[in-house]
Tab-separated table of C-alpha atoms in Angstrom:
chain	number	residue	atom	x	y	z
A	290	UNK	CA	81.014	145.369	-52.568
A	291	UNK	CA	77.533	146.385	-53.377
A	292	UNK	CA	74.341	144.623	-52.340
A	293	UNK	CA	73.459	143.377	-55.841
A	294	UNK	CA	76.838	141.643	-56.178
A	295	UNK	CA	76.362	139.912	-52.820
A	296	UNK	CA	72.792	138.919	-53.788
A	297	UNK	CA	73.993	137.376	-57.084
A	298	UNK	CA	76.738	135.467	-55.288
A	299	UNK	CA	74.281	134.158	-52.715
A	300	UNK	CA	71.874	132.985	-55.453
A	301	UNK	CA	74.687	131.294	-57.392
A	302	UNK	CA	75.899	129.610	-54.238
A	303	UNK	CA	72.360	128.402	-53.443
A	304	UNK	CA	71.902	127.040	-56.988
A	305	UNK	CA	75.292	125.313	-56.821
A	306	UNK	CA	74.361	123.692	-53.502
A	307	UNK	CA	71.033	122.452	-54.879
A	308	UNK	CA	72.716	121.020	-57.995
A	309	UNK	CA	75.389	119.360	-55.862
A	310	UNK	CA	72.733	117.896	-53.581
A	311	UNK	CA	70.769	116.540	-56.547
A	312	UNK	CA	73.813	115.008	-58.199
A	313	UNK	CA	74.960	113.680	-54.839
A	314	UNK	CA	71.719	111.700	-54.552
A	315	UNK	CA	71.923	110.262	-58.052
A	316	UNK	CA	74.518	107.540	-57.444
A	317	UNK	CA	72.544	106.090	-54.554
A	318	UNK	CA	69.306	106.255	-56.533
A	319	UNK	CA	70.946	104.549	-59.494
A	320	UNK	CA	72.443	101.852	-57.299
A	321	UNK	CA	69.069	100.722	-55.983
A	322	UNK	CA	67.606	97.567	-57.433
A	323	UNK	CA	64.582	98.165	-59.637
A	324	UNK	CA	61.264	97.084	-58.181
A	325	UNK	CA	60.290	93.642	-59.388
A	326	UNK	CA	57.034	93.431	-61.240
A	327	UNK	CA	54.548	90.831	-60.132
A	328	UNK	CA	52.913	89.072	-63.037
A	329	UNK	CA	49.155	89.087	-62.903
A	330	UNK	CA	47.711	85.607	-62.894
A	331	UNK	CA	44.407	85.184	-64.640
A	332	UNK	CA	41.678	83.404	-62.724
A	333	UNK	CA	40.443	80.478	-64.817
A	334	UNK	CA	36.664	80.607	-65.214
A	335	UNK	CA	34.450	77.642	-65.963
A	336	UNK	CA	31.074	78.601	-67.353
A	337	UNK	CA	27.955	76.577	-66.577
A	338	UNK	CA	25.629	76.701	-69.573
A	339	UNK	CA	23.089	74.373	-71.176
A	340	UNK	CA	23.499	71.837	-68.335
A	341	UNK	CA	27.260	71.486	-68.890
A	342	UNK	CA	30.569	72.765	-67.523
A	343	UNK	CA	32.465	74.609	-70.287
A	344	UNK	CA	35.780	72.813	-69.630
A	345	UNK	CA	35.418	69.110	-68.828
A	346	UNK	CA	39.052	69.052	-67.633
A	347	UNK	CA	41.119	72.014	-66.481
A	348	UNK	CA	44.802	71.782	-65.467
A	349	UNK	CA	46.185	74.512	-63.180
A	350	UNK	CA	49.245	75.076	-60.978
A	351	UNK	CA	48.866	74.776	-57.196
A	352	UNK	CA	47.611	77.978	-55.605
A	353	UNK	CA	45.238	78.817	-58.459
A	354	UNK	CA	41.777	80.194	-57.791
A	355	UNK	CA	39.179	78.715	-60.154
A	356	UNK	CA	35.804	80.405	-60.611
A	357	UNK	CA	32.599	78.790	-61.853
A	358	UNK	CA	29.922	81.130	-63.253
A	359	UNK	CA	26.363	79.980	-63.910
A	360	UNK	CA	25.084	81.265	-67.286
A	361	UNK	CA	22.189	78.801	-67.345
A	362	UNK	CA	18.572	79.610	-66.486
A	363	UNK	CA	18.496	76.822	-63.877
A	364	UNK	CA	20.108	76.516	-60.442
A	365	UNK	CA	23.371	74.551	-60.343
A	366	UNK	CA	25.986	73.623	-57.743
A	367	UNK	CA	29.682	72.769	-57.827
A	368	UNK	CA	30.560	69.896	-55.470
A	369	UNK	CA	33.851	68.030	-55.132
A	370	UNK	CA	33.381	64.238	-54.954
A	371	UNK	CA	35.683	64.173	-51.903
A	372	UNK	CA	33.636	67.014	-50.350
A	373	UNK	CA	36.651	69.344	-50.064
A	374	UNK	CA	34.556	72.143	-51.583
A	375	UNK	CA	30.877	72.728	-52.222
A	376	UNK	CA	29.002	75.753	-53.525
A	377	UNK	CA	25.587	76.944	-52.489
A	378	UNK	CA	23.032	76.722	-55.314
A	379	UNK	CA	24.091	79.175	-58.015
A	380	UNK	CA	21.374	81.175	-59.736
A	381	UNK	CA	21.907	82.593	-63.218
A	382	UNK	CA	24.811	85.068	-63.042
A	383	UNK	CA	26.102	83.780	-59.688
A	384	UNK	CA	29.707	82.633	-59.241
A	385	UNK	CA	31.622	80.350	-56.899
A	386	UNK	CA	35.412	80.265	-56.441
A	387	UNK	CA	37.810	77.819	-54.829
A	388	UNK	CA	41.600	77.999	-54.381
A	389	UNK	CA	43.405	74.742	-55.186
A	390	UNK	CA	46.454	74.684	-52.903
A	391	UNK	CA	47.283	70.969	-53.031
A	392	UNK	CA	48.323	69.036	-56.156
A	393	UNK	CA	45.922	66.296	-57.149
A	394	UNK	CA	42.896	65.448	-59.260
A	395	UNK	CA	39.595	66.918	-58.138
A	396	UNK	CA	36.430	65.449	-59.658
A	397	UNK	CA	33.363	67.619	-59.257
A	398	UNK	CA	29.696	67.561	-60.266
A	399	UNK	CA	26.408	69.447	-59.945
A	400	UNK	CA	24.439	67.935	-57.062
A	401	UNK	CA	21.164	69.004	-58.707
A	402	UNK	CA	22.095	67.444	-62.068
A	403	UNK	CA	24.630	64.641	-61.364
A	404	UNK	CA	25.294	64.005	-65.073
A	405	UNK	CA	27.133	67.362	-65.093
A	406	UNK	CA	30.753	66.545	-64.213
A	407	UNK	CA	34.217	68.028	-64.506
A	408	UNK	CA	37.805	67.534	-63.380
A	409	UNK	CA	40.406	69.962	-62.041
A	410	UNK	CA	44.000	68.685	-62.235
A	411	UNK	CA	46.339	70.592	-59.914
A	412	UNK	CA	50.094	70.287	-60.526
């Protein structure tokens, strides 16, 4: 046997082993469960503009984070009547967020302009 014949046999054997190894891994890879995709949940945003909350009533599932963004030229706040949440004064462009974990009805207002009111219904 010459050296080139032995070299070709060794290469063929190496290729065969790699192919066998790759195909040997395929059944286990195919048997794995596909990764579950997590659906992105949009954060509801209530805009404060012209001395009003953009959505007088908003209904959300429990666990939802709601964000208020002040688009007005005046300072505003977001205060729950039951005092479970309260923002600092929001300047134009500022935002405040609160996560609603418990079902219920949450009435809120602007403490600087009490005629500004809204309701979050959590289911």
